[in-house]
PDB file of C-alpha atoms in Angstrom:
ATOM      1  CA  MET G   1      98.120 115.089  90.637  1.00  0.00           C
ATOM      2  CA  GLY G   2      98.004 115.848  94.369  1.00  0.00           C
ATOM      3  CA  CYS G   3     101.362 117.166  95.486  1.00  0.00           C
ATOM      4  CA  ILE G   4     102.750 116.952  91.940  1.00  0.00           C
ATOM      5  CA  THR G   5     102.555 120.672  91.344  1.00  0.00           C
ATOM      6  CA  LYS G   6     105.037 123.479  91.021  1.00  0.00           C
ATOM      7  CA  LEU G   7     103.847 124.921  94.313  1.00  0.00           C
ATOM      8  CA  GLY G   8     104.187 121.600  96.151  1.00  0.00           C
ATOM      9  CA  LEU G   9     107.729 121.037  94.898  1.00  0.00           C
ATOM     10  CA  PHE G  10     108.637 124.651  95.620  1.00  0.00           C
ATOM     11  CA  VAL G  11     107.419 124.317  99.221  1.00  0.00           C
ATOM     12  CA  LEU G  12     109.302 121.036  99.709  1.00  0.00           C
ATOM     13  CA  ASN G  13     112.507 122.532  98.350  1.00  0.00           C
ATOM     14  CA  PHE G  14     112.104 125.559 100.553  1.00  0.00           C
ATOM     15  CA  ALA G  15     111.844 123.106 103.474  1.00  0.00           C
ATOM     16  CA  ILE G  16     115.023 121.379 102.266  1.00  0.00           C
ATOM     17  CA  PHE G  17     116.720 124.776 101.996  1.00  0.00           C
ATOM     18  CA  ALA G  18     115.649 125.664 105.558  1.00  0.00           C
ATOM     19  CA  ALA G  19     116.788 122.263 106.863  1.00  0.00           C
ATOM     20  CA  GLY G  20     120.122 122.755 105.119  1.00  0.00           C
ATOM     21  CA  VAL G  21     120.545 126.107 106.868  1.00  0.00           C
ATOM     22  CA  ALA G  22     119.729 124.410 110.199  1.00  0.00           C
ATOM     23  CA  VAL G  23     122.317 121.675 109.533  1.00  0.00           C
ATOM     24  CA  VAL G  24     124.972 124.269 108.653  1.00  0.00           C
ATOM     25  CA  THR G  25     124.124 126.242 111.807  1.00  0.00           C
ATOM     26  CA  LEU G  26     124.247 123.228 114.138  1.00  0.00           C
ATOM     27  CA  ALA G  27     127.456 121.858 112.583  1.00  0.00           C
ATOM     28  CA  SER G  28     129.037 125.300 112.939  1.00  0.00           C
ATOM     29  CA  ILE G  29     127.975 125.463 116.601  1.00  0.00           C
ATOM     30  CA  ILE G  30     129.590 122.064 117.261  1.00  0.00           C
ATOM     31  CA  ILE G  31     132.796 123.081 115.464  1.00  0.00           C
ATOM     32  CA  ASN G  32     132.932 126.407 117.314  1.00  0.00           C
ATOM     33  CA  LYS G  33     131.557 125.117 120.632  1.00  0.00           C
ATOM     34  CA  ASP G  34     134.627 126.449 122.353  1.00  0.00           C
ATOM     35  CA  ASN G  35     137.582 127.975 120.544  1.00  0.00           C
ATOM     36  CA  SER G  36     139.912 126.422 123.095  1.00  0.00           C
ATOM     37  CA  TYR G  37     138.963 122.957 121.760  1.00  0.00           C
ATOM     38  CA  GLY G  38     140.158 123.756 118.259  1.00  0.00           C
ATOM     39  CA  GLU G  39     143.790 122.654 118.507  1.00  0.00           C
ATOM     40  CA  LEU G  40     142.916 119.280 120.033  1.00  0.00           C
ATOM     41  CA  LEU G  41     139.999 118.586 117.715  1.00  0.00           C
ATOM     42  CA  VAL G  42     142.086 119.328 114.621  1.00  0.00           C
ATOM     43  CA  GLU G  43     145.008 117.243 115.921  1.00  0.00           C
ATOM     44  CA  SER G  44     142.776 114.301 116.820  1.00  0.00           C
ATOM     45  CA  GLY G  45     140.574 114.340 113.737  1.00  0.00           C
ATOM     46  CA  VAL G  46     137.402 114.770 115.835  1.00  0.00           C
ATOM     47  CA  PHE G  47     136.541 117.727 113.581  1.00  0.00           C
ATOM     48  CA  THR G  48     136.140 115.424 110.571  1.00  0.00           C
ATOM     49  CA  LEU G  49     132.492 114.377 110.998  1.00  0.00           C
ATOM     50  CA  PRO G  50     131.120 117.864 111.825  1.00  0.00           C
ATOM     51  CA  ILE G  51     133.018 119.299 108.843  1.00  0.00           C
ATOM     52  CA  ILE G  52     131.582 116.614 106.532  1.00  0.00           C
ATOM     53  CA  ILE G  53     128.097 117.416 107.872  1.00  0.00           C
ATOM     54  CA  LEU G  54     128.784 121.145 107.398  1.00  0.00           C
ATOM     55  CA  ILE G  55     129.778 120.603 103.760  1.00  0.00           C
ATOM     56  CA  ALA G  56     126.747 118.357 103.212  1.00  0.00           C
ATOM     57  CA  GLY G  57     124.557 121.089 104.731  1.00  0.00           C
ATOM     58  CA  LEU G  58     125.956 123.671 102.307  1.00  0.00           C
ATOM     59  CA  VAL G  59     125.302 121.290  99.399  1.00  0.00           C
ATOM     60  CA  ILE G  60     121.737 120.789 100.643  1.00  0.00           C
ATOM     61  CA  VAL G  61     121.208 124.559 100.849  1.00  0.00           C
ATOM     62  CA  ILE G  62     122.359 124.936  97.227  1.00  0.00           C
ATOM     63  CA  ILE G  63     120.226 121.989  96.052  1.00  0.00           C
ATOM     64  CA  GLY G  64     117.180 123.377  97.844  1.00  0.00           C
ATOM     65  CA  PHE G  65     117.675 126.768  96.208  1.00  0.00           C
ATOM     66  CA  LEU G  66     118.159 125.243  92.751  1.00  0.00           C
ATOM     67  CA  GLY G  67     115.179 122.955  93.318  1.00  0.00           C
ATOM     68  CA  CYS G  68     112.962 125.968  93.955  1.00  0.00           C
ATOM     69  CA  CYS G  69     114.138 127.494  90.672  1.00  0.00           C
ATOM     70  CA  GLY G  70     113.693 124.205  88.812  1.00  0.00           C
ATOM     71  CA  ALA G  71     110.159 123.795  90.130  1.00  0.00           C
ATOM     72  CA  MET G  72     109.154 127.212  88.803  1.00  0.00           C
ATOM     73  CA  LYS G  73     110.718 126.574  85.367  1.00  0.00           C
ATOM     74  CA  GLU G  74     109.079 123.118  85.202  1.00  0.00           C
ATOM     75  CA  SER G  75     111.834 121.761  82.941  1.00  0.00           C
ATOM     76  CA  SER G  76     111.672 117.957  82.575  1.00  0.00           C
ATOM     77  CA  CYS G  77     115.450 117.622  82.122  1.00  0.00           C
ATOM     78  CA  MET G  78     116.198 119.906  85.060  1.00  0.00           C
ATOM     79  CA  LEU G  79     113.716 118.098  87.301  1.00  0.00           C
ATOM     80  CA  LYS G  80     115.149 114.667  86.434  1.00  0.00           C
ATOM     81  CA  THR G  81     118.693 115.911  87.142  1.00  0.00           C
ATOM     82  CA  TYR G  82     117.528 117.422  90.418  1.00  0.00           C
ATOM     83  CA  ALA G  83     115.780 114.170  91.437  1.00  0.00           C
ATOM     84  CA  ALA G  84     118.921 112.154  90.640  1.00  0.00           C
ATOM     85  CA  ILE G  85     121.160 114.458  92.710  1.00  0.00           C
ATOM     86  CA  VAL G  86     118.809 114.415  95.715  1.00  0.00           C
ATOM     87  CA  THR G  87     118.505 110.604  95.473  1.00  0.00           C
ATOM     88  CA  VAL G  88     122.293 110.178  95.528  1.00  0.00           C
ATOM     89  CA  LEU G  89     122.541 112.559  98.482  1.00  0.00           C
ATOM     90  CA  LEU G  90     119.743 110.739 100.310  1.00  0.00           C
ATOM     91  CA  LEU G  91     121.392 107.343  99.736  1.00  0.00           C
ATOM     92  CA  GLY G  92     124.640 108.736 101.130  1.00  0.00           C
ATOM     93  CA  GLU G  93     122.860 110.010 104.246  1.00  0.00           C
ATOM     94  CA  ILE G  94     121.107 106.672 104.760  1.00  0.00           C
ATOM     95  CA  THR G  95     124.362 104.748 104.287  1.00  0.00           C
ATOM     96  CA  LEU G  96     126.165 106.925 106.832  1.00  0.00           C
ATOM     97  CA  ALA G  97     123.301 106.575 109.327  1.00  0.00           C
ATOM     98  CA  ILE G  98     123.251 102.773 108.931  1.00  0.00           C
ATOM     99  CA  LEU G  99     127.022 102.525 109.390  1.00  0.00           C
ATOM    100  CA  LEU G 100     126.864 104.634 112.555  1.00  0.00           C
ATOM    101  CA  LEU G 101     124.006 102.494 113.900  1.00  0.00           C
ATOM    102  CA  ILE G 102     125.708  99.187 113.059  1.00  0.00           C
ATOM    103  CA  TYR G 103     129.198 100.150 114.159  1.00  0.00           C
ATOM    104  CA  PRO G 104     128.787 102.712 116.966  1.00  0.00           C
ATOM    105  CA  GLN G 105     131.535 101.127 119.059  1.00  0.00           C
ATOM    106  CA  LYS G 106     133.999 101.206 116.158  1.00  0.00           C
ATOM    107  CA  ALA G 107     133.256 104.885 115.549  1.00  0.00           C
ATOM    108  CA  GLU G 108     133.693 105.622 119.261  1.00  0.00           C
ATOM    109  CA  ASN G 109     136.950 103.660 119.448  1.00  0.00           C
ATOM    110  CA  LEU G 110     138.300 105.464 116.384  1.00  0.00           C
ATOM    111  CA  ILE G 111     137.575 108.887 117.893  1.00  0.00           C
ATOM    112  CA  LYS G 112     139.124 107.841 121.208  1.00  0.00           C
ATOM    113  CA  LYS G 113     142.203 106.532 119.418  1.00  0.00           C
ATOM    114  CA  GLU G 114     142.666 109.802 117.531  1.00  0.00           C
ATOM    115  CA  MET G 115     142.134 111.859 120.708  1.00  0.00           C
ATOM    116  CA  LEU G 116     144.659 109.720 122.559  1.00  0.00           C
ATOM    117  CA  GLY G 117     147.115 110.288 119.713  1.00  0.00           C
ATOM    118  CA  ALA G 118     146.801 114.040 120.307  1.00  0.00           C
ATOM    119  CA  PHE G 119     147.246 113.618 124.077  1.00  0.00           C
ATOM    120  CA  LYS G 120     150.423 111.610 123.459  1.00  0.00           C
ATOM    121  CA  LYS G 121     151.929 114.723 121.849  1.00  0.00           C
ATOM    122  CA  TYR G 122     151.636 116.595 125.139  1.00  0.00           C
ATOM    123  CA  GLY G 123     154.979 118.066 126.153  1.00  0.00           C
ATOM    124  CA  ALA G 124     156.469 117.544 122.680  1.00  0.00           C
ATOM    125  CA  ASP G 125     157.472 121.144 121.909  1.00  0.00           C
ATOM    126  CA  ASP G 126     153.969 122.326 120.977  1.00  0.00           C
ATOM    127  CA  PRO G 127     152.916 124.843 123.669  1.00  0.00           C
ATOM    128  CA  SER G 128     149.595 125.652 121.962  1.00  0.00           C
ATOM    129  CA  LEU G 129     148.533 121.991 122.014  1.00  0.00           C
ATOM    130  CA  ASP G 130     149.652 121.634 125.633  1.00  0.00           C
ATOM    131  CA  LYS G 131     147.628 124.709 126.589  1.00  0.00           C
ATOM    132  CA  THR G 132     144.568 123.388 124.723  1.00  0.00           C
ATOM    133  CA  ILE G 133     144.720 119.979 126.428  1.00  0.00           C
ATOM    134  CA  ASP G 134     145.086 121.602 129.845  1.00  0.00           C
ATOM    135  CA  SER G 135     142.207 124.002 129.142  1.00  0.00           C
ATOM    136  CA  ILE G 136     139.870 121.253 127.949  1.00  0.00           C
ATOM    137  CA  GLN G 137     140.606 119.023 130.918  1.00  0.00           C
ATOM    138  CA  HIS G 138     140.099 121.825 133.414  1.00  0.00           C
ATOM    139  CA  ASP G 139     136.999 123.331 131.733  1.00  0.00           C
ATOM    140  CA  LEU G 140     135.282 119.958 131.233  1.00  0.00           C
ATOM    141  CA  GLU G 141     136.528 118.643 134.592  1.00  0.00           C
ATOM    142  CA  CYS G 142     138.148 115.588 133.042  1.00  0.00           C
ATOM    143  CA  CYS G 143     141.549 113.930 132.807  1.00  0.00           C
ATOM    144  CA  GLY G 144     142.929 111.782 130.005  1.00  0.00           C
ATOM    145  CA  VAL G 145     140.773 110.360 127.213  1.00  0.00           C
ATOM    146  CA  ASN G 146     139.255 107.253 128.838  1.00  0.00           C
ATOM    147  CA  ASN G 147     140.105 108.357 132.401  1.00  0.00           C
ATOM    148  CA  TYR G 148     143.012 109.761 134.397  1.00  0.00           C
ATOM    149  CA  THR G 149     145.003 106.488 134.233  1.00  0.00           C
ATOM    150  CA  ASP G 150     145.742 107.229 130.569  1.00  0.00           C
ATOM    151  CA  TRP G 151     148.490 109.516 131.869  1.00  0.00           C
ATOM    152  CA  LYS G 152     150.092 106.514 133.541  1.00  0.00           C
ATOM    153  CA  GLU G 153     149.469 103.802 130.976  1.00  0.00           C
ATOM    154  CA  GLU G 154     149.230 105.489 127.562  1.00  0.00           C
ATOM    155  CA  ILE G 155     150.788 108.965 127.553  1.00  0.00           C
ATOM    156  CA  PRO G 156     154.616 109.209 127.583  1.00  0.00           C
ATOM    157  CA  TRP G 157     154.733 112.586 129.352  1.00  0.00           C
ATOM    158  CA  GLY G 158     155.079 112.245 133.102  1.00  0.00           C
ATOM    159  CA  SER G 159     156.885 108.888 133.068  1.00  0.00           C
ATOM    160  CA  GLY G 160     153.860 107.066 134.490  1.00  0.00           C
ATOM    161  CA  GLN G 161     153.862 109.162 137.649  1.00  0.00           C
ATOM    162  CA  ASN G 162     152.334 112.506 136.745  1.00  0.00           C
ATOM    163  CA  VAL G 163     149.256 114.032 135.126  1.00  0.00           C
ATOM    164  CA  SER G 164     149.186 117.405 133.408  1.00  0.00           C
ATOM    165  CA  LYS G 165     148.173 120.441 135.449  1.00  0.00           C
ATOM    166  CA  GLY G 166     144.852 120.681 133.534  1.00  0.00           C
ATOM    167  CA  CYS G 167     143.638 117.625 135.439  1.00  0.00           C
ATOM    168  CA  CYS G 168     143.965 119.394 138.786  1.00  0.00           C
ATOM    169  CA  LYS G 169     140.940 120.839 140.542  1.00  0.00           C
ATOM    170  CA  GLU G 170     143.256 123.648 141.648  1.00  0.00           C
ATOM    171  CA  MET G 171     145.292 124.211 138.488  1.00  0.00           C
ATOM    172  CA  GLU G 172     148.801 125.203 139.527  1.00  0.00           C
ATOM    173  CA  GLU G 173     152.284 124.334 138.300  1.00  0.00           C
ATOM    174  CA  ASP G 174     153.386 120.855 139.450  1.00  0.00           C
ATOM    175  CA  CYS G 175     149.956 120.143 140.970  1.00  0.00           C
ATOM    176  CA  GLY G 176     149.828 116.845 139.086  1.00  0.00           C
ATOM    177  CA  MET G 177     153.303 115.645 140.007  1.00  0.00           C
ATOM    178  CA  ASN G 178     153.622 112.126 141.516  1.00  0.00           C
ATOM    179  CA  ILE G 179     149.821 111.823 141.563  1.00  0.00           C
ATOM    180  CA  PHE G 180     149.938 108.032 141.264  1.00  0.00           C
ATOM    181  CA  ASP G 181     151.862 107.784 144.518  1.00  0.00           C
ATOM    182  CA  LYS G 182     148.790 109.112 146.346  1.00  0.00           C
ATOM    183  CA  SER G 183     145.944 107.071 147.797  1.00  0.00           C
ATOM    184  CA  PRO G 184     142.673 106.760 145.812  1.00  0.00           C
ATOM    185  CA  SER G 185     140.924 109.261 148.109  1.00  0.00           C
ATOM    186  CA  GLN G 186     143.777 111.770 147.738  1.00  0.00           C
ATOM    187  CA  ILE G 187     143.642 111.364 143.961  1.00  0.00           C
ATOM    188  CA  GLU G 188     139.879 112.039 143.965  1.00  0.00           C
ATOM    189  CA  ASN G 189     140.398 115.190 146.021  1.00  0.00           C
ATOM    190  CA  THR G 190     143.283 116.471 143.877  1.00  0.00           C
ATOM    191  CA  ILE G 191     142.352 115.780 140.243  1.00  0.00           C
ATOM    192  CA  TYR G 192     139.383 115.077 137.982  1.00  0.00           C
ATOM    193  CA  THR G 193     139.134 111.382 137.151  1.00  0.00           C
ATOM    194  CA  GLN G 194     136.476 111.234 134.391  1.00  0.00           C
ATOM    195  CA  GLY G 195     137.747 110.753 130.830  1.00  0.00           C
ATOM    196  CA  CYS G 196     137.547 113.684 128.411  1.00  0.00           C
ATOM    197  CA  TYR G 197     135.829 111.674 125.666  1.00  0.00           C
ATOM    198  CA  GLU G 198     132.709 111.168 127.770  1.00  0.00           C
ATOM    199  CA  ALA G 199     132.877 114.745 129.079  1.00  0.00           C
ATOM    200  CA  LEU G 200     133.167 116.176 125.561  1.00  0.00           C
ATOM    201  CA  LYS G 201     130.331 113.946 124.306  1.00  0.00           C
ATOM    202  CA  GLU G 202     128.108 115.146 127.152  1.00  0.00           C
ATOM    203  CA  ASP G 203     129.047 118.765 126.467  1.00  0.00           C
ATOM    204  CA  LEU G 204     127.925 118.419 122.831  1.00  0.00           C
ATOM    205  CA  LYS G 205     124.885 116.218 123.576  1.00  0.00           C
ATOM    206  CA  SER G 206     122.114 118.772 122.980  1.00  0.00           C
ATOM    207  CA  GLU G 207     123.580 119.948 119.651  1.00  0.00           C
ATOM    208  CA  THR G 208     124.121 116.348 118.496  1.00  0.00           C
ATOM    209  CA  ILE G 209     120.514 115.358 119.270  1.00  0.00           C
ATOM    210  CA  ALA G 210     119.163 118.439 117.496  1.00  0.00           C
ATOM    211  CA  LEU G 211     121.329 117.675 114.469  1.00  0.00           C
ATOM    212  CA  GLY G 212     120.052 114.091 114.330  1.00  0.00           C
ATOM    213  CA  VAL G 213     116.403 115.240 114.463  1.00  0.00           C
ATOM    214  CA  VAL G 214     116.961 117.788 111.674  1.00  0.00           C
ATOM    215  CA  LEU G 215     118.700 115.205 109.462  1.00  0.00           C
ATOM    216  CA  PHE G 216     115.859 112.698 110.004  1.00  0.00           C
ATOM    217  CA  LEU G 217     113.147 115.229 109.127  1.00  0.00           C
ATOM    218  CA  MET G 218     115.159 116.404 106.135  1.00  0.00           C
ATOM    219  CA  ALA G 219     115.423 112.834 104.822  1.00  0.00           C
ATOM    220  CA  ILE G 220     111.611 112.537 104.880  1.00  0.00           C
ATOM    221  CA  VAL G 221     111.249 115.833 103.010  1.00  0.00           C
ATOM    222  CA  GLN G 222     113.861 114.710 100.455  1.00  0.00           C
ATOM    223  CA  VAL G 223     111.888 111.528  99.703  1.00  0.00           C
ATOM    224  CA  MET G 224     108.756 113.613  99.113  1.00  0.00           C
ATOM    225  CA  ALA G 225     110.698 116.079  96.954  1.00  0.00           C
ATOM    226  CA  VAL G 226     112.111 113.310  94.738  1.00  0.00           C
ATOM    227  CA  SER G 227     108.620 111.850  94.330  1.00  0.00           C
ATOM    228  CA  CYS G 228     107.170 115.233  93.384  1.00  0.00           C
ATOM    229  CA  ALA G 229     110.040 116.033  91.022  1.00  0.00           C
ATOM    230  CA  CYS G 230     109.637 112.737  89.171  1.00  0.00           C
ATOM    231  CA  GLY G 231     105.872 113.197  88.915  1.00  0.00           C
ATOM    232  CA  LEU G 232     106.185 116.792  87.715  1.00  0.00           C
ATOM    233  CA  SER G 233     108.863 115.706  85.222  1.00  0.00           C
ATOM    234  CA  ARG G 234     106.515 113.098  83.729  1.00  0.00           C
ATOM    235  CA  LYS G 235     103.746 115.696  83.599  1.00  0.00           C
ATOM    236  CA  SER G 236     106.048 118.170  81.851  1.00  0.00           C
ATOM    237  CA  SER G 237     107.170 115.541  79.328  1.00  0.00           C
ATOM    238  CA  HIS G 238     103.545 114.635  78.602  1.00  0.00           C
ATOM    239  CA  TYR G 239     102.658 118.227  77.721  1.00  0.00           C
ATOM    240  CA  ALA G 240     105.948 118.938  75.901  1.00  0.00           C
TER     241      ALA G 240
END
């Protein structure tokens, strides 16, 4: 029977449980990377994917735990149900991965669009959002979503002449006033010019890579677990 044993399935499910814990941990780190990002990320919808991954991680933890119990009980019905649930989850993960691989630019454009929507609310009677946007720009050394010209071309605040004070290398009141009247060299010396989307992506790069590796390894373990569960289920039915 090879791996088709209670011990084999138990070990695989323990691996799934551990991977689920890792996914939950990494998703939580991304969500809580910096509390000052929270207001912007919620407003822009950037939180959505990490939250979905976090929920999926919690589901995986529960499935892994139940799978360990099911393996020890060696119930044919329970094992078949477990295999079906893991298969559905695995198909969902594969579908999401394929969509992200096929349409990376669309996903990037959607996130940028939502971030820009949050930036457009700057100065609209929401001091906490204004403070968050300024903090993110200054901490990540960025300005705007695509680049600093967003403040001229896309964002109503500033009337096409100003950038928010968070863009300034020396953050002071009115430091970003009439910035577009300056020469390119003066602009470079006064404000950050990189867009915040790229800066935020770079800031989260290590956590994102680690999350991708964990999800890939977990998918392999899930395939093995489904195979073992089906084999053990047939074995249990044969001896029933």
